[in-house]
PDB file of C-alpha atoms in Angstrom:
ATOM      1  CA  MET A   1      94.357 114.246  76.300  1.00 44.00           C
ATOM      2  CA  SER A   2      92.747 117.379  75.047  1.00 45.00           C
ATOM      3  CA  SER A   3      94.966 119.923  73.379  1.00 44.00           C
ATOM      4  CA  ARG A   4      95.213 122.011  76.560  1.00 72.00           C
ATOM      5  CA  ALA A   5      98.353 121.792  78.494  1.00 90.00           C
ATOM      6  CA  ILE A   6      98.107 119.130  81.184  1.00 96.00           C
ATOM      7  CA  LEU A   7      98.156 120.534  84.751  1.00 98.00           C
ATOM      8  CA  VAL A   8     100.426 119.030  87.231  1.00 98.00           C
ATOM      9  CA  LEU A   9      99.950 120.135  91.070  1.00 98.00           C
ATOM     10  CA  VAL A  10     103.161 119.502  92.882  1.00 98.00           C
ATOM     11  CA  VAL A  11     103.441 119.438  96.717  1.00 98.00           C
ATOM     12  CA  GLU A  12     107.008 119.431  97.665  1.00 96.00           C
ATOM     13  CA  ARG A  13     108.708 120.967 100.794  1.00 94.00           C
ATOM     14  CA  ASP A  14     112.253 120.829  99.315  1.00 95.00           C
ATOM     15  CA  PRO A  15     112.604 124.034  97.112  1.00 96.00           C
ATOM     16  CA  VAL A  16     115.342 122.532  94.998  1.00 96.00           C
ATOM     17  CA  ILE A  17     113.627 119.404  94.268  1.00 96.00           C
ATOM     18  CA  ALA A  18     110.386 121.501  93.438  1.00 97.00           C
ATOM     19  CA  GLU A  19     112.270 123.455  91.038  1.00 97.00           C
ATOM     20  CA  LEU A  20     113.888 120.349  89.429  1.00 97.00           C
ATOM     21  CA  GLU A  21     110.399 118.719  89.059  1.00 98.00           C
ATOM     22  CA  ARG A  22     109.202 122.143  87.388  1.00 98.00           C
ATOM     23  CA  TYR A  23     112.081 122.181  85.224  1.00 98.00           C
ATOM     24  CA  PHE A  24     111.426 118.396  84.008  1.00 98.00           C
ATOM     25  CA  LEU A  25     107.720 118.915  83.651  1.00 98.00           C
ATOM     26  CA  GLU A  26     107.591 122.143  81.922  1.00 97.00           C
ATOM     27  CA  ALA A  27     110.233 120.926  79.412  1.00 97.00           C
ATOM     28  CA  GLN A  28     107.672 118.342  78.410  1.00 96.00           C
ATOM     29  CA  GLY A  29     105.010 120.880  77.993  1.00 96.00           C
ATOM     30  CA  PHE A  30     103.044 120.153  81.308  1.00 97.00           C
ATOM     31  CA  ARG A  31     101.761 123.201  83.302  1.00 98.00           C
ATOM     32  CA  VAL A  32     102.999 123.254  86.859  1.00 98.00           C
ATOM     33  CA  VAL A  33     101.534 124.715  89.925  1.00 98.00           C
ATOM     34  CA  PHE A  34     102.764 124.220  93.469  1.00 98.00           C
ATOM     35  CA  ALA A  35     101.145 123.778  96.862  1.00 97.00           C
ATOM     36  CA  ARG A  36     103.068 124.760  99.999  1.00 93.00           C
ATOM     37  CA  ASP A  37     101.438 122.226 102.290  1.00 97.00           C
ATOM     38  CA  GLY A  38      98.728 119.526 102.269  1.00 98.00           C
ATOM     39  CA  ILE A  39      95.806 121.959 103.198  1.00 98.00           C
ATOM     40  CA  ASP A  40      96.559 124.073 100.248  1.00 98.00           C
ATOM     41  CA  ALA A  41      97.204 121.125  98.021  1.00 98.00           C
ATOM     42  CA  LEU A  42      93.743 119.880  98.929  1.00 97.00           C
ATOM     43  CA  GLN A  43      92.023 123.248  98.313  1.00 98.00           C
ATOM     44  CA  MET A  44      93.867 123.703  94.952  1.00 98.00           C
ATOM     45  CA  SER A  45      92.921 120.239  93.882  1.00 98.00           C
ATOM     46  CA  ARG A  46      89.229 121.125  94.127  1.00 98.00           C
ATOM     47  CA  GLU A  47      89.491 124.605  92.680  1.00 98.00           C
ATOM     48  CA  LEU A  48      91.983 123.683  89.737  1.00 98.00           C
ATOM     49  CA  LEU A  49      91.092 120.103  88.999  1.00 98.00           C
ATOM     50  CA  PRO A  50      94.676 119.104  87.908  1.00 98.00           C
ATOM     51  CA  ASP A  51      95.154 116.103  85.809  1.00 98.00           C
ATOM     52  CA  VAL A  52      97.948 114.762  88.118  1.00 98.00           C
ATOM     53  CA  ILE A  53      99.091 115.664  91.652  1.00 98.00           C
ATOM     54  CA  ILE A  54     102.612 114.630  92.737  1.00 98.00           C
ATOM     55  CA  THR A  55     102.960 114.844  96.478  1.00 98.00           C
ATOM     56  CA  GLU A  56     105.515 114.097  98.986  1.00 97.00           C
ATOM     57  CA  ILE A  57     104.474 112.525 102.157  1.00 97.00           C
ATOM     58  CA  LEU A  58     106.285 114.843 104.611  1.00 96.00           C
ATOM     59  CA  VAL A  59     104.595 118.118 104.018  1.00 96.00           C
ATOM     60  CA  PRO A  60     103.184 120.586 106.436  1.00 97.00           C
ATOM     61  CA  ARG A  61      99.618 120.852 107.846  1.00 96.00           C
ATOM     62  CA  MET A  62      98.419 117.664 106.120  1.00 97.00           C
ATOM     63  CA  ASP A  63     100.837 114.744 105.116  1.00 97.00           C
ATOM     64  CA  GLY A  64     100.822 113.751 101.394  1.00 98.00           C
ATOM     65  CA  LEU A  65      99.016 110.370 102.217  1.00 98.00           C
ATOM     66  CA  ALA A  66      96.029 112.193 104.056  1.00 98.00           C
ATOM     67  CA  VAL A  67      95.982 114.462 100.862  1.00 98.00           C
ATOM     68  CA  CYS A  68      95.763 111.519  98.603  1.00 98.00           C
ATOM     69  CA  SER A  69      93.215 109.756 100.563  1.00 98.00           C
ATOM     70  CA  GLN A  70      90.901 112.853 100.717  1.00 98.00           C
ATOM     71  CA  VAL A  71      91.286 113.524  96.935  1.00 98.00           C
ATOM     72  CA  LYS A  72      90.301 109.807  96.137  1.00 98.00           C
ATOM     73  CA  ARG A  73      87.226 110.159  98.299  1.00 98.00           C
ATOM     74  CA  ASP A  74      85.875 113.318  96.964  1.00 98.00           C
ATOM     75  CA  PRO A  75      83.689 112.871  93.959  1.00 97.00           C
ATOM     76  CA  THR A  76      84.853 115.916  92.412  1.00 97.00           C
ATOM     77  CA  THR A  77      88.424 114.865  92.625  1.00 98.00           C
ATOM     78  CA  ARG A  78      88.574 111.231  92.671  1.00 97.00           C
ATOM     79  CA  HIS A  79      89.546 111.073  88.851  1.00 97.00           C
ATOM     80  CA  ILE A  80      92.743 112.981  89.553  1.00 98.00           C
ATOM     81  CA  ARG A  81      95.845 110.837  89.292  1.00 98.00           C
ATOM     82  CA  VAL A  82      98.007 110.796  92.401  1.00 98.00           C
ATOM     83  CA  VAL A  83     101.768 110.130  92.556  1.00 98.00           C
ATOM     84  CA  VAL A  84     103.276 109.859  96.101  1.00 98.00           C
ATOM     85  CA  PHE A  85     107.149 110.836  95.851  1.00 96.00           C
ATOM     86  CA  SER A  86     108.870 110.309  99.074  1.00 96.00           C
ATOM     87  CA  ILE A  87     112.168 109.237 100.788  1.00 95.00           C
ATOM     88  CA  LEU A  88     110.195 107.014 103.059  1.00 95.00           C
ATOM     89  CA  HIS A  89     109.802 103.443 101.951  1.00 96.00           C
ATOM     90  CA  ALA A  90     105.883 103.908 102.125  1.00 97.00           C
ATOM     91  CA  LYS A  91     104.620 102.301  98.805  1.00 97.00           C
ATOM     92  CA  ASP A  92     102.107 100.167 100.630  1.00 98.00           C
ATOM     93  CA  ARG A  93     100.808 102.979 102.795  1.00 98.00           C
ATOM     94  CA  ALA A  94     100.640 105.213  99.460  1.00 98.00           C
ATOM     95  CA  LEU A  95      98.653 102.528  97.770  1.00 98.00           C
ATOM     96  CA  ARG A  96      96.285 101.946 100.597  1.00 98.00           C
ATOM     97  CA  ALA A  97      95.708 105.724 100.601  1.00 98.00           C
ATOM     98  CA  GLY A  98      94.549 105.473  97.090  1.00 98.00           C
ATOM     99  CA  ALA A  99      97.817 106.642  95.214  1.00 98.00           C
ATOM    100  CA  ASP A 100      97.850 105.662  91.561  1.00 98.00           C
ATOM    101  CA  ALA A 101     101.808 105.382  91.851  1.00 98.00           C
ATOM    102  CA  PHE A 102     104.567 105.740  94.112  1.00 98.00           C
ATOM    103  CA  ILE A 103     108.053 107.016  93.524  1.00 98.00           C
ATOM    104  CA  LEU A 104     110.950 106.625  95.872  1.00 97.00           C
ATOM    105  CA  LYS A 105     113.309 109.519  96.018  1.00 95.00           C
ATOM    106  CA  PRO A 106     115.904 110.494  94.824  1.00 96.00           C
ATOM    107  CA  LEU A 107     114.335 112.383  91.913  1.00 96.00           C
ATOM    108  CA  GLU A 108     115.205 110.854  88.553  1.00 97.00           C
ATOM    109  CA  GLU A 109     113.886 112.651  85.459  1.00 97.00           C
ATOM    110  CA  ASP A 110     113.054 109.529  83.383  1.00 98.00           C
ATOM    111  CA  ARG A 111     111.151 107.894  86.279  1.00 97.00           C
ATOM    112  CA  LEU A 112     109.211 111.024  87.094  1.00 98.00           C
ATOM    113  CA  LEU A 113     108.206 111.576  83.634  1.00 98.00           C
ATOM    114  CA  GLY A 114     107.647 107.953  82.779  1.00 97.00           C
ATOM    115  CA  THR A 115     105.397 107.650  85.696  1.00 98.00           C
ATOM    116  CA  VAL A 116     103.314 110.720  84.752  1.00 98.00           C
ATOM    117  CA  ARG A 117     102.901 109.907  81.174  1.00 97.00           C
ATOM    118  CA  SER A 118     101.973 106.291  81.896  1.00 96.00           C
ATOM    119  CA  LEU A 119      99.264 107.746  84.305  1.00 97.00           C
ATOM    120  CA  LEU A 120      97.879 109.894  81.798  1.00 95.00           C
ATOM    121  CA  ASP A 121      98.028 107.357  79.066  1.00 91.00           C
ATOM    122  CA  ASP A 122      95.867 105.021  81.440  1.00 81.00           C
ATOM    123  CA  THR A 123      93.348 107.724  81.792  1.00 68.00           C
ATOM    124  CA  GLN A 124      93.043 108.459  78.154  1.00 65.00           C
ATOM    125  CA  ASP A 125      92.651 104.573  77.594  1.00 57.00           C
ATOM    126  CA  GLN A 126      89.801 104.648  80.111  1.00 59.00           C
ATOM    127  CA  ARG A 127      88.118 107.597  78.374  1.00 50.00           C
ATOM    128  CA  THR A 128      88.234 105.978  75.039  1.00 41.00           C
ATOM    129  CA  GLY A 129      87.606 102.510  76.055  1.00 45.00           C
ATOM    130  CA  ALA A 130      90.982 101.071  74.652  1.00 42.00           C
ATOM    131  CA  VAL A 131      92.309  98.139  76.346  1.00 41.00           C
TER     132      VAL A 131
END
């Protein structure tokens, strides 16, 4: 990735989980912004073009699976890596919606950071043609 800080958009309804995600990600040098609901997440994804979106499924106004699907269908945002993070056992549904990864709650720092790094490494490999 470039020298700029990598931007992560988090869509999480639980404020305690959201703050933990912020803490874990910012401690690793990521910039973190939050959307309150799915509609805001979709708008922010188009305006900010984050590198990664981490969305819970059960968020207000538009669920995380619909956000993921719309992000992946839009030519402007389809390159954004999307992680669906949920208490629901919905990995198959998340992947059908276009998610690049699925993480089952509870929040675990190593799993969250490892997943984000892996997606970013894959993106870098695709840009440089590395295999």
